[in-house]
Every structure is written in C-alpha cells, then in structure tokens.
Amino acid sequence: MQNSIPRVAAIHDLSGFGRASLTVIIPILSTLEVQVCPLPTAVLSTHTGGFNDYHFVDLTEEMIPIIDHWKSLDITFDAIYSGFLGSPRQVDIVIDFIKTFAQPRQYVVVDPVMGDNGKVYQTMGPEMIREMRQLVGMADIITPNFTEAAFLLDEPYSESMTARQVKQWIIRLSEMGPGKVILTSVPEPGRKKVSAVVAYDREDGRFWKVDCTYIPAYYPGTGDAFASVIVGSLLQGDSLPIALDRAVQFVSMAIRSTFGYSNPSREGVLLEKVLPNLRAPVTSSSYEMME
Ligand code: PXL
C-alpha cells in the first residue's frame, strides 16, 4: 500500500439522480475509509435503468487532460477501479491509464458494466462488448454479473446452468487475464428464490460461493454497491471470501431496507439508511468453498 489512506482512481459515470455509479461508489468507499478520486466517463441527468430522455454528456475528450494533470502531480493509486464507460473509445484511454499508473501491490478492478437480466443497457452495443474484452484483459479482478459474463464469453444467457458449467465460464473469464473473477447474479437451477455470487482465485485454484435470497424487485446501482464494497474490503486487507460476504450482506441489507417502502425501484436502494452498517465488524459469514 502506497498511501496511509488507500487511494482509488474511480473511472465511472456521474448520474445525477437514481443512486448508481459514482453517487453510490463514493459514499461506500469513503465509509470504508478509502479515498476516491473520480475520473468521470460521462455525466447523465439520471442513470439509464428505467429512465428515458436522460441527458448524456460523453466525457471521452475531457478524460485525457484530466489524466495528464494527474500524471504531472505524480499521484499514486492503491487501486484503479473502472465501471460504466461512456464510449467504446474510452477503453483505450482506461488501458493507457492502467499502464501509466501501474504500481506494485495495486488492485486493478474492472466492473464490465454492460447489462443485466440478459439485456444490454440502453447506451451499450456490440462495439462496447468487443472493447470491454480488451479491458478485462488488463484487470486483476473482475466483477461481471451473469449477463455480462455471457456477453464477454459470447455465450447465450441461460438460467439453467450446472455448477460445473458456471465454473467453466469463470475459468474462461480468468483466462482472459484476471486472476480473480467474481460472478454475481448466478441463477441456481431448481432453487427459484436464490441466486449466488461465485468467485475464483487462480492463485490457489479455489472457488467460493455465497447464496443470496431473492427479493422480487430490481434496483439499479446494486452492482456498483457490490463491487465498491469488494474494493474497499480488499483494500482493508480482507480475504476474498470475507470481501464477498461483506458485499453480499451489505447489498442484501440495502435491498431489504428499501423493499419495505414503496419507493420507485428506479430510484435505487436507500443507501443513506444502510451506509453506517459498513462500519460494523463482520459478525457472521456464510461463504462456502465450492468443490
Ligand atoms: O449501475 C450501472 C450503471 C451505471 N451507469 C449508468 C447506468 C447504469 C445501469 O443502468 O445506466 C449510466
């Protein structure tokens, strides 16, 4: 670790309304005592999940002078964490960023934000999927959901895969570059009310699994919340399975706290209510090793 407070370059969009991307990432990482330096990829009036006619400002051209200024300051980052990109061309910019700011003992985390529930998000297309494969090749850790994994591997999205097939997908994702793969929203065949997070660490060949009980609501931004807890937790020195547990517990609690109210789901989870829980010590864990 280079900095007394771990420092993260967070390469994501800023969506003004709806609790996604930087508006979720910054408070979570700050609460986990991590300094966030946002490099915004786009500014949107709202995120794109459930809103139409949003205003979208692509910041591709602005990223390079921002990065140049950071270079001139000799800033060091303990992690580089990218997510929603505003244009396929930004992948090259992020790859250059990773090369320029590379450090020993640094985490490069790529959340290949492209879609969910079997569909791409409104601003994404085939070119972004192709480019995102390049970026995944630069990462130490990736956090795709099941839909994004299917896009990266060019496989059909199917909700009835065996544990063996899921592991094969994860190994193929790891062969694209990242030593750690964390796959979310993995359907559990025959267990309608459960999905799972499955993770793999190539260094020791172990697979980890945490079950998540299903709530019949979908809130945008929960993937950003999940990946941010993983980043913060690993930077605090937690093991991969403990980081998974913390992220699953936090997101589950956020969803449960929100579902009890009748807020429109497109406004996201009531993050403000649950943020202090991130400070609580981990009191129970539910991870399992997958044989
Ligand atoms: O949470 C992922 C995300 C990030 N940024 C924008 C989005 C979404 C998901 O819909 O629209 C702009």
Coordinates of N, CA and C in Angstrom, one line a residue, residues 88-196:
P88 N -17.1 3.4 -26.5 CA -16.1 2.3 -26.6 C -14.6 2.8 -26.7
R89 N -14.4 4.0 -27.2 CA -13.1 4.6 -27.3 C -12.5 4.8 -25.9
Q90 N -13.3 4.9 -24.9 CA -12.7 5.1 -23.6 C -11.9 3.9 -23.1
V91 N -12.2 2.8 -23.7 CA -11.4 1.6 -23.2 C -9.9 1.8 -23.5
D92 N -9.6 2.4 -24.6 CA -8.1 2.6 -24.9 C -7.6 3.6 -23.8
I93 N -8.4 4.6 -23.5 CA -7.9 5.6 -22.5 C -7.7 4.9 -21.2
V94 N -8.6 4.0 -20.8 CA -8.5 3.4 -19.5 C -7.3 2.4 -19.5
I95 N -7.1 1.7 -20.6 CA -5.9 0.8 -20.7 C -4.6 1.6 -20.5
D96 N -4.6 2.8 -21.2 CA -3.4 3.6 -21.0 C -3.2 4.1 -19.6
F97 N -4.4 4.4 -19.0 CA -4.3 4.9 -17.6 C -3.7 3.8 -16.7
I98 N -4.2 2.6 -16.9 CA -3.7 1.4 -16.1 C -2.2 1.3 -16.3
K99 N -1.7 1.4 -17.5 CA -0.3 1.2 -17.8 C 0.5 2.4 -17.1
T100 N 0.0 3.6 -17.3 CA 0.7 4.8 -16.7 C 0.8 4.7 -15.2
F101 N -0.3 4.3 -14.5 CA -0.4 4.4 -13.1 C -0.1 3.1 -12.4
A102 N 0.5 2.1 -13.1 CA 0.7 0.8 -12.6 C 1.7 0.9 -11.4
Q103 N 1.4 0.2 -10.3 CA 2.2 0.2 -9.1 C 2.3 -1.3 -8.6
P104 N 3.4 -1.6 -7.9 CA 3.3 -2.9 -7.2 C 2.3 -3.0 -6.2
R105 N 1.7 -4.1 -5.9 CA 0.7 -4.3 -4.8 C -0.5 -3.4 -5.1
Q106 N -0.9 -3.3 -6.3 CA -2.1 -2.4 -6.6 C -3.2 -3.4 -7.2
Y107 N -4.4 -3.0 -6.9 CA -5.5 -3.8 -7.5 C -6.1 -3.1 -8.7
V108 N -6.2 -3.8 -9.8 CA -6.9 -3.2 -11.0 C -8.2 -4.0 -11.1
V109 N -9.3 -3.2 -10.8 CA -10.6 -3.9 -10.7 C -11.4 -3.4 -11.9
V110 N -11.9 -4.3 -12.7 CA -12.8 -3.8 -13.8 C -14.2 -4.4 -13.6
D111 N -15.1 -3.6 -13.4 CA -16.5 -4.0 -13.4 C -17.0 -3.8 -14.8
P112 N -17.2 -4.8 -15.6 CA -17.5 -4.6 -17.0 C -19.0 -4.3 -17.2
V113 N -19.4 -3.1 -16.8 CA -20.8 -2.7 -16.8 C -21.3 -2.6 -18.2
M114 N -22.3 -3.5 -18.5 CA -22.8 -3.5 -19.9 C -24.3 -3.9 -19.9
G115 N -24.8 -4.6 -18.9 CA -26.2 -5.0 -18.9 C -26.6 -5.8 -17.7
D116 N -27.8 -6.3 -17.7 CA -28.3 -7.1 -16.6 C -29.5 -7.9 -17.1
N117 N -29.9 -8.9 -16.4 CA -31.1 -9.7 -16.7 C -31.2 -10.1 -18.2
G118 N -30.0 -10.4 -18.7 CA -30.0 -10.9 -20.1 C -30.0 -9.9 -21.2
K119 N -30.0 -8.6 -20.8 CA -30.1 -7.5 -21.8 C -29.0 -6.5 -21.6
V120 N -28.6 -5.8 -22.7 CA -27.7 -4.7 -22.6 C -28.4 -3.4 -22.1
Y121 N -27.6 -2.6 -21.4 CA -28.2 -1.3 -21.1 C -28.3 -0.4 -22.3
Q122 N -29.2 0.6 -22.2 CA -29.6 1.4 -23.4 C -28.4 2.0 -24.2
T123 N -27.3 2.4 -23.5 CA -26.2 3.1 -24.2 C -25.1 2.1 -24.8
M124 N -25.3 0.8 -24.5 CA -24.3 -0.2 -24.9 C -24.6 -0.9 -26.2
G125 N -23.6 -1.3 -26.9 CA -23.8 -2.1 -28.1 C -22.6 -3.1 -28.3
P126 N -22.6 -3.7 -29.5 CA -21.6 -4.8 -29.8 C -20.2 -4.3 -29.7
E127 N -20.0 -3.0 -30.1 CA -18.6 -2.5 -30.1 C -18.1 -2.4 -28.7
M128 N -19.0 -1.9 -27.7 CA -18.6 -1.8 -26.3 C -18.2 -3.2 -25.8
I129 N -19.0 -4.2 -26.2 CA -18.7 -5.6 -25.7 C -17.4 -6.0 -26.2
R130 N -17.1 -5.8 -27.5 CA -15.7 -6.2 -28.0 C -14.6 -5.4 -27.3
E131 N -14.8 -4.1 -27.1 CA -13.8 -3.3 -26.4 C -13.6 -3.8 -24.9
M132 N -14.7 -4.1 -24.3 CA -14.7 -4.4 -22.9 C -13.8 -5.7 -22.7
R133 N -13.8 -6.6 -23.7 CA -13.0 -7.8 -23.6 C -11.5 -7.4 -23.4
Q134 N -11.1 -6.3 -24.1 CA -9.7 -5.9 -24.0 C -9.4 -5.4 -22.6
L135 N -10.4 -4.6 -22.1 CA -10.1 -4.0 -20.8 C -10.1 -5.1 -19.7
V136 N -10.9 -6.1 -19.8 CA -10.9 -7.3 -18.9 C -9.5 -7.9 -18.9
G137 N -8.9 -7.9 -20.1 CA -7.5 -8.5 -20.2 C -6.5 -7.8 -19.3
M138 N -6.8 -6.5 -18.9 CA -5.8 -5.7 -18.1 C -6.1 -5.9 -16.6
A139 N -7.2 -6.5 -16.2 CA -7.6 -6.5 -14.8 C -7.0 -7.6 -13.9
D140 N -6.9 -7.3 -12.7 CA -6.5 -8.3 -11.7 C -7.8 -9.0 -11.2
I141 N -8.9 -8.2 -11.1 CA -10.1 -8.6 -10.5 C -11.3 -8.1 -11.4
I142 N -12.2 -9.0 -11.8 CA -13.4 -8.5 -12.5 C -14.6 -8.9 -11.7
T143 N -15.7 -8.1 -11.9 CA -16.9 -8.4 -11.1 C -18.2 -8.4 -12.1
P144 N -18.2 -9.2 -13.1 CA -19.3 -9.2 -14.0 C -20.5 -9.8 -13.4
N145 N -21.7 -9.4 -13.8 CA -22.9 -10.2 -13.4 C -23.0 -11.3 -14.5
F146 N -24.0 -12.1 -14.3 CA -24.1 -13.3 -15.1 C -24.4 -12.9 -16.6
T147 N -25.1 -11.8 -16.8 CA -25.4 -11.3 -18.1 C -24.1 -10.8 -18.8
E148 N -23.3 -10.1 -18.1 CA -22.1 -9.5 -18.6 C -21.1 -10.6 -18.9
A149 N -21.1 -11.7 -18.1 CA -20.2 -12.8 -18.3 C -20.6 -13.5 -19.7
A150 N -21.9 -13.6 -19.9 CA -22.3 -14.2 -21.2 C -21.9 -13.4 -22.4
F151 N -22.0 -12.0 -22.2 CA -21.5 -11.1 -23.3 C -20.0 -11.3 -23.5
L152 N -19.3 -11.3 -22.4 CA -17.8 -11.3 -22.6 C -17.4 -12.6 -23.2
L153 N -18.1 -13.7 -22.9 CA -17.7 -15.0 -23.5 C -18.4 -15.3 -24.8
D154 N -19.3 -14.4 -25.2 CA -20.1 -14.7 -26.4 C -20.9 -16.0 -26.3
E155 N -21.5 -16.1 -25.2 CA -22.4 -17.3 -24.9 C -23.8 -16.9 -24.7
P156 N -24.8 -17.7 -25.0 CA -26.2 -17.3 -24.8 C -26.4 -17.2 -23.3
Y157 N -27.3 -16.3 -22.9 CA -27.7 -16.2 -21.5 C -28.6 -17.3 -21.1
S158 N -28.3 -18.1 -20.2 CA -29.2 -19.2 -19.8 C -29.3 -19.3 -18.3
E159 N -30.6 -19.5 -17.8 CA -30.7 -19.5 -16.4 C -30.6 -20.9 -15.8
S160 N -30.3 -21.9 -16.7 CA -30.2 -23.3 -16.2 C -28.9 -23.9 -16.4
M161 N -27.9 -23.3 -15.8 CA -26.5 -23.9 -15.9 C -26.1 -24.7 -14.7
T162 N -25.4 -25.8 -14.9 CA -25.0 -26.6 -13.7 C -23.8 -25.8 -13.0
A163 N -23.5 -26.2 -11.8 CA -22.3 -25.6 -11.1 C -21.0 -25.8 -11.9
R164 N -21.0 -27.0 -12.6 CA -19.8 -27.3 -13.4 C -19.6 -26.3 -14.5
Q165 N -20.7 -26.0 -15.2 CA -20.7 -25.1 -16.3 C -20.3 -23.7 -15.8
V166 N -20.9 -23.3 -14.7 CA -20.6 -22.0 -14.1 C -19.1 -21.9 -13.9
K167 N -18.5 -22.9 -13.3 CA -17.1 -22.9 -13.0 C -16.3 -22.8 -14.3
Q168 N -16.7 -23.5 -15.4 CA -16.0 -23.4 -16.6 C -16.1 -22.0 -17.2
W169 N -17.2 -21.4 -17.1 CA -17.3 -19.9 -17.6 C -16.3 -19.1 -16.8
I170 N -16.2 -19.3 -15.5 CA -15.3 -18.5 -14.7 C -13.9 -18.7 -15.0
I171 N -13.5 -20.0 -15.3 CA -12.1 -20.3 -15.7 C -11.8 -19.6 -17.0
R172 N -12.8 -19.7 -17.9 CA -12.6 -19.0 -19.2 C -12.4 -17.5 -19.1
L173 N -13.2 -16.9 -18.1 CA -13.1 -15.4 -17.9 C -11.7 -15.2 -17.3
S174 N -11.2 -16.0 -16.4 CA -9.9 -15.8 -15.8 C -8.8 -15.9 -16.9
E175 N -9.0 -16.8 -17.8 CA -8.0 -17.0 -18.9 C -7.9 -15.7 -19.8
M176 N -8.9 -14.9 -19.7 CA -8.8 -13.6 -20.5 C -7.9 -12.7 -19.8
G177 N -7.5 -12.9 -18.6 CA -6.5 -12.1 -17.9 C -6.6 -12.1 -16.3
P178 N -7.8 -11.8 -15.8 CA -7.8 -11.5 -14.3 C -7.6 -12.8 -13.5
G179 N -6.8 -12.6 -12.4 CA -6.5 -13.7 -11.5 C -7.7 -14.0 -10.6
K180 N -8.5 -13.0 -10.4 CA -9.7 -13.2 -9.5 C -11.0 -12.8 -10.3
V181 N -11.9 -13.7 -10.3 CA -13.2 -13.5 -11.0 C -14.3 -13.6 -10.0
I182 N -15.2 -12.6 -10.0 CA -16.3 -12.6 -9.0 C -17.6 -12.4 -9.9
L183 N -18.3 -13.5 -9.9 CA -19.5 -13.5 -10.8 C -20.8 -13.4 -9.9
T184 N -21.6 -12.4 -10.3 CA -22.8 -12.1 -9.4 C -24.1 -12.5 -10.2
S185 N -25.2 -12.6 -9.5 CA -26.5 -12.9 -10.0 C -26.5 -14.3 -10.8
V186 N -25.7 -15.2 -10.2 CA -25.7 -16.5 -10.8 C -27.0 -17.3 -10.4
P187 N -27.8 -17.7 -11.5 CA -29.0 -18.4 -11.1 C -28.7 -19.8 -10.6
E188 N -29.5 -20.2 -9.6 CA -29.4 -21.5 -9.0 C -30.5 -22.4 -9.5
P189 N -30.2 -23.3 -10.5 CA -31.3 -24.1 -11.0 C -32.0 -24.9 -10.0
G190 N -33.3 -24.9 -10.0 CA -34.1 -25.7 -9.0 C -34.3 -25.0 -7.7
R191 N -33.6 -23.8 -7.6 CA -33.8 -23.0 -6.3 C -34.3 -21.6 -6.7
K192 N -35.6 -21.5 -7.0 CA -36.1 -20.3 -7.6 C -35.9 -19.0 -6.8
K193 N -35.8 -19.1 -5.5 CA -35.7 -17.9 -4.7 C -34.3 -17.6 -4.3
V194 N -33.3 -18.2 -4.9 CA -31.9 -18.0 -4.6 C -31.1 -17.7 -5.8
S195 N -30.2 -16.7 -5.7 CA -29.2 -16.6 -6.7 C -27.9 -16.6 -5.9
A196 N -26.7 -16.6 -6.6 CA -25.5 -16.7 -5.8 C -24.4 -15.9 -6.4

